[in-house]
């Protein structure tokens, strides 16, 4: 079995630094820069070759990475999709995301200002401690404004009405990016915020390892 970890928007392999898998190998999907006006579907078609042809593939995606995992599963055979702090369909997006889709003001914000805005919004993601905020800032600096804006657009424009079979969602009840009242989680993490992949690794991995054992 090959487990592929897919970070969220502005994240990278450091997002998974606290995870401990039992009896399985894993790789982290490294994001490449999206092309100009590249759709999410086209982007996934371009990066899917980075995943091996192993039939026993499990995709684990965080936030935007969960959406990307679902799109990749339409291109290759996947045994299981595990979503963390993400959504199983576009119905999981809160209603006010539609306003941002109709009026995409983020597009005209200068790149340097956009990254600064992303930085000051860190409390919205649930970065509680100094260490959390430092990690968030470090990953953000490693990302580009082009990728961040593309990712925001990808989330806002993603359309999928039905849940893909063999998809499991682990979600926090204090998530402010995808509020739990709009999603239907299979496993709920008490006190979990959007950054819970870093903050509550033991609780999350207890669930993930059980799922992998049964897969």
mmCIF file of C-alpha atoms in Angstrom:
data_model
loop_
_atom_site.group_PDB
_atom_site.id
_atom_site.type_symbol
_atom_site.label_atom_id
_atom_site.label_comp_id
_atom_site.label_asym_id
_atom_site.label_seq_id
_atom_site.Cartn_x
_atom_site.Cartn_y
_atom_site.Cartn_z
ATOM 1 C CA UNK A 1 0.000 0.000 0.000
ATOM 2 C CA UNK A 2 1.240 3.468 -0.881
ATOM 3 C CA UNK A 3 -0.026 6.440 1.111
ATOM 4 C CA UNK A 4 0.228 9.827 -0.586
ATOM 5 C CA UNK A 5 -0.099 12.922 1.601
ATOM 6 C CA UNK A 6 -1.367 16.115 -0.033
ATOM 7 C CA UNK A 7 -0.895 19.399 1.875
ATOM 8 C CA UNK A 8 -3.371 22.234 2.028
ATOM 9 C CA UNK A 9 -3.133 25.695 0.514
ATOM 10 C CA UNK A 10 0.170 27.321 1.435
ATOM 11 C CA UNK A 11 1.334 24.125 3.131
ATOM 12 C CA UNK A 12 4.068 21.618 2.397
ATOM 13 C CA UNK A 13 5.587 18.460 3.904
ATOM 14 C CA UNK A 14 6.166 20.280 7.211
ATOM 15 C CA UNK A 15 2.411 20.087 7.771
ATOM 16 C CA UNK A 16 2.796 16.344 8.394
ATOM 17 C CA UNK A 17 5.840 16.487 10.676
ATOM 18 C CA UNK A 18 3.975 15.109 13.717
ATOM 19 C CA UNK A 19 2.254 12.167 12.017
ATOM 20 C CA UNK A 20 3.262 8.600 12.840
ATOM 21 C CA UNK A 21 2.070 5.886 10.471
ATOM 22 C CA UNK A 22 2.013 2.215 11.410
ATOM 23 C CA UNK A 23 3.318 -0.376 8.955
ATOM 24 C CA UNK A 24 3.041 1.648 5.766
ATOM 25 C CA UNK A 25 5.182 3.853 3.585
ATOM 26 C CA UNK A 26 4.129 7.329 2.617
ATOM 27 C CA UNK A 27 5.189 10.106 0.283
ATOM 28 C CA UNK A 28 4.244 13.771 0.205
ATOM 29 C CA UNK A 29 2.978 15.251 -3.034
ATOM 30 C CA UNK A 30 5.051 18.335 -3.784
ATOM 31 C CA UNK A 31 3.066 21.113 -5.435
ATOM 32 C CA UNK A 32 4.268 22.691 -8.657
ATOM 33 C CA UNK A 33 3.332 26.177 -9.803
ATOM 34 C CA UNK A 34 0.022 26.340 -11.668
ATOM 35 C CA UNK A 35 0.118 27.666 -15.201
ATOM 36 C CA UNK A 36 -1.667 30.872 -16.144
ATOM 37 C CA UNK A 37 -5.458 30.359 -16.040
ATOM 38 C CA UNK A 38 -4.941 26.634 -15.370
ATOM 39 C CA UNK A 39 -8.054 24.909 -14.059
ATOM 40 C CA UNK A 40 -7.991 22.530 -11.115
ATOM 41 C CA UNK A 41 -8.780 19.628 -13.442
ATOM 42 C CA UNK A 42 -5.940 20.538 -15.810
ATOM 43 C CA UNK A 43 -3.546 20.980 -12.892
ATOM 44 C CA UNK A 44 -4.368 17.527 -11.527
ATOM 45 C CA UNK A 45 -3.854 15.969 -14.954
ATOM 46 C CA UNK A 46 -0.420 17.578 -15.050
ATOM 47 C CA UNK A 47 0.724 16.392 -11.605
ATOM 48 C CA UNK A 48 -0.895 12.946 -11.497
ATOM 49 C CA UNK A 49 2.237 11.342 -12.975
ATOM 50 C CA UNK A 50 4.008 12.071 -9.676
ATOM 51 C CA UNK A 51 1.952 9.296 -8.081
ATOM 52 C CA UNK A 52 3.177 5.775 -8.827
ATOM 53 C CA UNK A 53 1.072 3.240 -10.673
ATOM 54 C CA UNK A 54 0.701 1.085 -7.554
ATOM 55 C CA UNK A 55 -2.878 -0.237 -7.424
ATOM 56 C CA UNK A 56 -2.988 0.022 -3.627
ATOM 57 C CA UNK A 57 -3.042 3.813 -3.321
ATOM 58 C CA UNK A 58 -4.531 5.774 -0.440
ATOM 59 C CA UNK A 59 -4.724 9.545 -0.798
ATOM 60 C CA UNK A 60 -4.765 11.670 2.353
ATOM 61 C CA UNK A 61 -5.506 15.326 1.698
ATOM 62 C CA UNK A 62 -5.712 18.308 4.025
ATOM 63 C CA UNK A 63 -8.055 21.198 3.163
ATOM 64 C CA UNK A 64 -7.385 22.095 -0.510
ATOM 65 C CA UNK A 65 -5.276 18.934 -0.623
ATOM 66 C CA UNK A 66 -8.458 16.974 0.043
ATOM 67 C CA UNK A 67 -10.147 18.547 -2.962
ATOM 68 C CA UNK A 68 -7.078 17.777 -5.080
ATOM 69 C CA UNK A 69 -7.127 14.180 -3.786
ATOM 70 C CA UNK A 70 -10.694 13.762 -4.992
ATOM 71 C CA UNK A 71 -9.858 15.170 -8.424
ATOM 72 C CA UNK A 72 -6.810 12.885 -8.696
ATOM 73 C CA UNK A 73 -8.994 9.885 -7.844
ATOM 74 C CA UNK A 74 -10.911 10.553 -11.062
ATOM 75 C CA UNK A 75 -7.693 10.002 -13.015
ATOM 76 C CA UNK A 76 -6.147 6.965 -11.274
ATOM 77 C CA UNK A 77 -7.313 3.955 -9.287
ATOM 78 C CA UNK A 78 -7.460 4.828 -5.598
ATOM 79 C CA UNK A 79 -8.420 2.432 -2.832
ATOM 80 C CA UNK A 80 -9.331 5.048 -0.238
ATOM 81 C CA UNK A 81 -9.481 8.825 0.160
ATOM 82 C CA UNK A 82 -9.010 10.269 3.636
ATOM 83 C CA UNK A 83 -9.895 13.930 3.972
ATOM 84 C CA UNK A 84 -8.730 16.024 6.907
ATOM 85 C CA UNK A 85 -10.205 19.496 7.490
ATOM 86 C CA UNK A 86 -11.696 19.421 4.010
ATOM 87 C CA UNK A 87 -15.019 18.831 2.227
ATOM 88 C CA UNK A 88 -16.524 15.792 0.497
ATOM 89 C CA UNK A 89 -18.507 17.827 -2.023
ATOM 90 C CA UNK A 90 -19.049 21.435 -2.997
ATOM 91 C CA UNK A 91 -22.099 21.365 -0.734
ATOM 92 C CA UNK A 92 -19.655 21.567 2.168
ATOM 93 C CA UNK A 93 -18.647 25.117 1.281
ATOM 94 C CA UNK A 94 -20.327 27.781 3.421
ATOM 95 C CA UNK A 95 -22.802 30.011 1.588
ATOM 96 C CA UNK A 96 -20.608 33.100 1.859
ATOM 97 C CA UNK A 97 -17.946 31.483 -0.330
ATOM 98 C CA UNK A 98 -20.361 32.146 -3.199
ATOM 99 C CA UNK A 99 -19.962 35.893 -2.644
ATOM 100 C CA UNK A 100 -16.190 35.591 -3.013
ATOM 101 C CA UNK A 101 -16.726 33.527 -6.172
ATOM 102 C CA UNK A 102 -19.031 36.123 -7.741
ATOM 103 C CA UNK A 103 -16.881 39.058 -6.623
ATOM 104 C CA UNK A 104 -13.276 37.749 -6.730
ATOM 105 C CA UNK A 105 -11.627 40.862 -5.296
ATOM 106 C CA UNK A 106 -8.636 38.781 -4.188
ATOM 107 C CA UNK A 107 -7.494 38.669 -7.816
ATOM 108 C CA UNK A 108 -6.703 42.384 -7.945
ATOM 109 C CA UNK A 109 -4.847 42.522 -4.625
ATOM 110 C CA UNK A 110 -1.090 43.028 -5.223
ATOM 111 C CA UNK A 111 0.878 39.864 -4.556
ATOM 112 C CA UNK A 112 2.897 41.211 -1.631
ATOM 113 C CA UNK A 113 -0.239 42.564 0.044
ATOM 114 C CA UNK A 114 -2.078 39.301 -0.579
ATOM 115 C CA UNK A 115 0.602 37.257 1.188
ATOM 116 C CA UNK A 116 0.557 39.758 4.060
ATOM 117 C CA UNK A 117 -3.220 39.361 4.368
ATOM 118 C CA UNK A 118 -2.825 35.576 4.415
ATOM 119 C CA UNK A 119 -0.278 35.965 7.194
ATOM 120 C CA UNK A 120 -2.450 38.113 9.460
ATOM 121 C CA UNK A 121 -5.387 35.744 8.963
ATOM 122 C CA UNK A 122 -3.505 32.927 10.702
ATOM 123 C CA UNK A 123 -5.822 33.001 13.785
ATOM 124 C CA UNK A 124 -8.699 32.053 11.474
ATOM 125 C CA UNK A 125 -6.855 28.796 10.791
ATOM 126 C CA UNK A 126 -6.537 28.111 14.504
ATOM 127 C CA UNK A 127 -2.826 28.736 15.005
ATOM 128 C CA UNK A 128 -2.873 28.911 18.802
ATOM 129 C CA UNK A 129 0.753 28.783 19.897
ATOM 130 C CA UNK A 130 3.921 30.616 18.933
ATOM 131 C CA UNK A 131 5.184 27.396 17.324
ATOM 132 C CA UNK A 132 1.978 27.054 15.279
ATOM 133 C CA UNK A 133 2.214 30.624 14.032
ATOM 134 C CA UNK A 134 5.898 30.226 13.181
ATOM 135 C CA UNK A 135 5.238 27.075 11.148
ATOM 136 C CA UNK A 136 2.313 28.747 9.388
ATOM 137 C CA UNK A 137 4.459 31.783 8.504
ATOM 138 C CA UNK A 138 7.389 29.651 7.324
ATOM 139 C CA UNK A 139 5.215 27.580 4.997
ATOM 140 C CA UNK A 140 3.480 30.702 3.731
ATOM 141 C CA UNK A 141 6.820 32.303 2.871
ATOM 142 C CA UNK A 142 7.750 29.191 0.887
ATOM 143 C CA UNK A 143 4.599 29.500 -1.203
ATOM 144 C CA UNK A 144 3.972 32.037 -3.957
ATOM 145 C CA UNK A 145 1.138 34.528 -4.240
ATOM 146 C CA UNK A 146 0.382 32.991 -7.626
ATOM 147 C CA UNK A 147 -0.213 29.580 -6.071
ATOM 148 C CA UNK A 148 -2.186 31.014 -3.150
ATOM 149 C CA UNK A 149 -4.531 32.957 -5.428
ATOM 150 C CA UNK A 150 -4.890 29.953 -7.716
ATOM 151 C CA UNK A 151 -5.754 27.777 -4.723
ATOM 152 C CA UNK A 152 -8.397 30.193 -3.471
ATOM 153 C CA UNK A 153 -9.969 30.220 -6.932
ATOM 154 C CA UNK A 154 -9.807 26.411 -7.095
ATOM 155 C CA UNK A 155 -11.734 26.064 -3.837
ATOM 156 C CA UNK A 156 -14.320 28.704 -4.734
ATOM 157 C CA UNK A 157 -14.979 27.213 -8.174
ATOM 158 C CA UNK A 158 -14.868 23.519 -7.271
ATOM 159 C CA UNK A 159 -18.092 21.731 -8.131
ATOM 160 C CA UNK A 160 -18.868 18.166 -7.062
ATOM 161 C CA UNK A 161 -22.345 17.262 -5.911
ATOM 162 C CA UNK A 162 -21.871 13.634 -4.887
ATOM 163 C CA UNK A 163 -19.399 12.114 -2.461
ATOM 164 C CA UNK A 164 -16.876 9.787 -4.090
ATOM 165 C CA UNK A 165 -17.152 6.205 -2.741
ATOM 166 C CA UNK A 166 -14.563 5.138 -0.149
ATOM 167 C CA UNK A 167 -14.064 8.707 1.025
ATOM 168 C CA UNK A 168 -13.698 9.388 4.751
ATOM 169 C CA UNK A 169 -13.733 12.857 6.308
ATOM 170 C CA UNK A 170 -12.032 13.688 9.602
ATOM 171 C CA UNK A 171 -13.036 17.156 10.752
ATOM 172 C CA UNK A 172 -12.733 19.436 13.747
ATOM 173 C CA UNK A 173 -15.783 20.895 15.432
ATOM 174 C CA UNK A 174 -14.023 24.271 15.737
ATOM 175 C CA UNK A 175 -12.993 24.600 12.082
ATOM 176 C CA UNK A 176 -13.591 28.177 10.862
ATOM 177 C CA UNK A 177 -12.557 27.638 7.227
ATOM 178 C CA UNK A 178 -15.026 24.825 6.553
ATOM 179 C CA UNK A 179 -17.439 25.113 9.512
ATOM 180 C CA UNK A 180 -18.664 21.727 10.691
ATOM 181 C CA UNK A 181 -22.326 22.713 10.288
ATOM 182 C CA UNK A 182 -21.841 22.698 6.507
ATOM 183 C CA UNK A 183 -20.012 19.370 6.255
ATOM 184 C CA UNK A 184 -20.880 15.805 7.185
ATOM 185 C CA UNK A 185 -17.785 14.381 8.879
ATOM 186 C CA UNK A 186 -17.350 10.667 9.444
ATOM 187 C CA UNK A 187 -15.082 11.346 12.419
ATOM 188 C CA UNK A 188 -15.251 14.469 14.581
ATOM 189 C CA UNK A 189 -12.258 15.801 16.504
ATOM 190 C CA UNK A 190 -13.364 17.696 19.601
ATOM 191 C CA UNK A 191 -11.766 21.134 19.706
ATOM 192 C CA UNK A 192 -10.148 20.562 16.320
ATOM 193 C CA UNK A 193 -9.529 23.662 14.226
ATOM 194 C CA UNK A 194 -8.338 23.946 10.632
ATOM 195 C CA UNK A 195 -4.713 23.550 11.742
ATOM 196 C CA UNK A 196 -5.476 20.413 13.758
ATOM 197 C CA UNK A 197 -3.244 18.240 11.537
ATOM 198 C CA UNK A 198 -0.383 19.890 13.463
ATOM 199 C CA UNK A 199 -2.119 20.342 16.809
ATOM 200 C CA UNK A 200 -3.896 17.019 17.287
ATOM 201 C CA UNK A 201 -1.773 14.442 15.434
ATOM 202 C CA UNK A 202 -2.301 11.614 17.939
ATOM 203 C CA UNK A 203 -6.103 11.796 17.755
ATOM 204 C CA UNK A 204 -6.066 12.054 13.986
ATOM 205 C CA UNK A 205 -3.566 9.241 13.496
ATOM 206 C CA UNK A 206 -5.490 6.915 15.781
ATOM 207 C CA UNK A 207 -8.364 7.206 13.304
ATOM 208 C CA UNK A 208 -6.172 7.158 10.186
ATOM 209 C CA UNK A 209 -4.202 4.064 11.232
ATOM 210 C CA UNK A 210 -7.435 2.183 11.963
ATOM 211 C CA UNK A 211 -8.763 3.111 8.526
ATOM 212 C CA UNK A 212 -5.535 1.989 6.855
ATOM 213 C CA UNK A 213 -5.574 -1.277 8.787
ATOM 214 C CA UNK A 214 -9.075 -2.001 7.493
ATOM 215 C CA UNK A 215 -8.260 -0.956 3.918
#
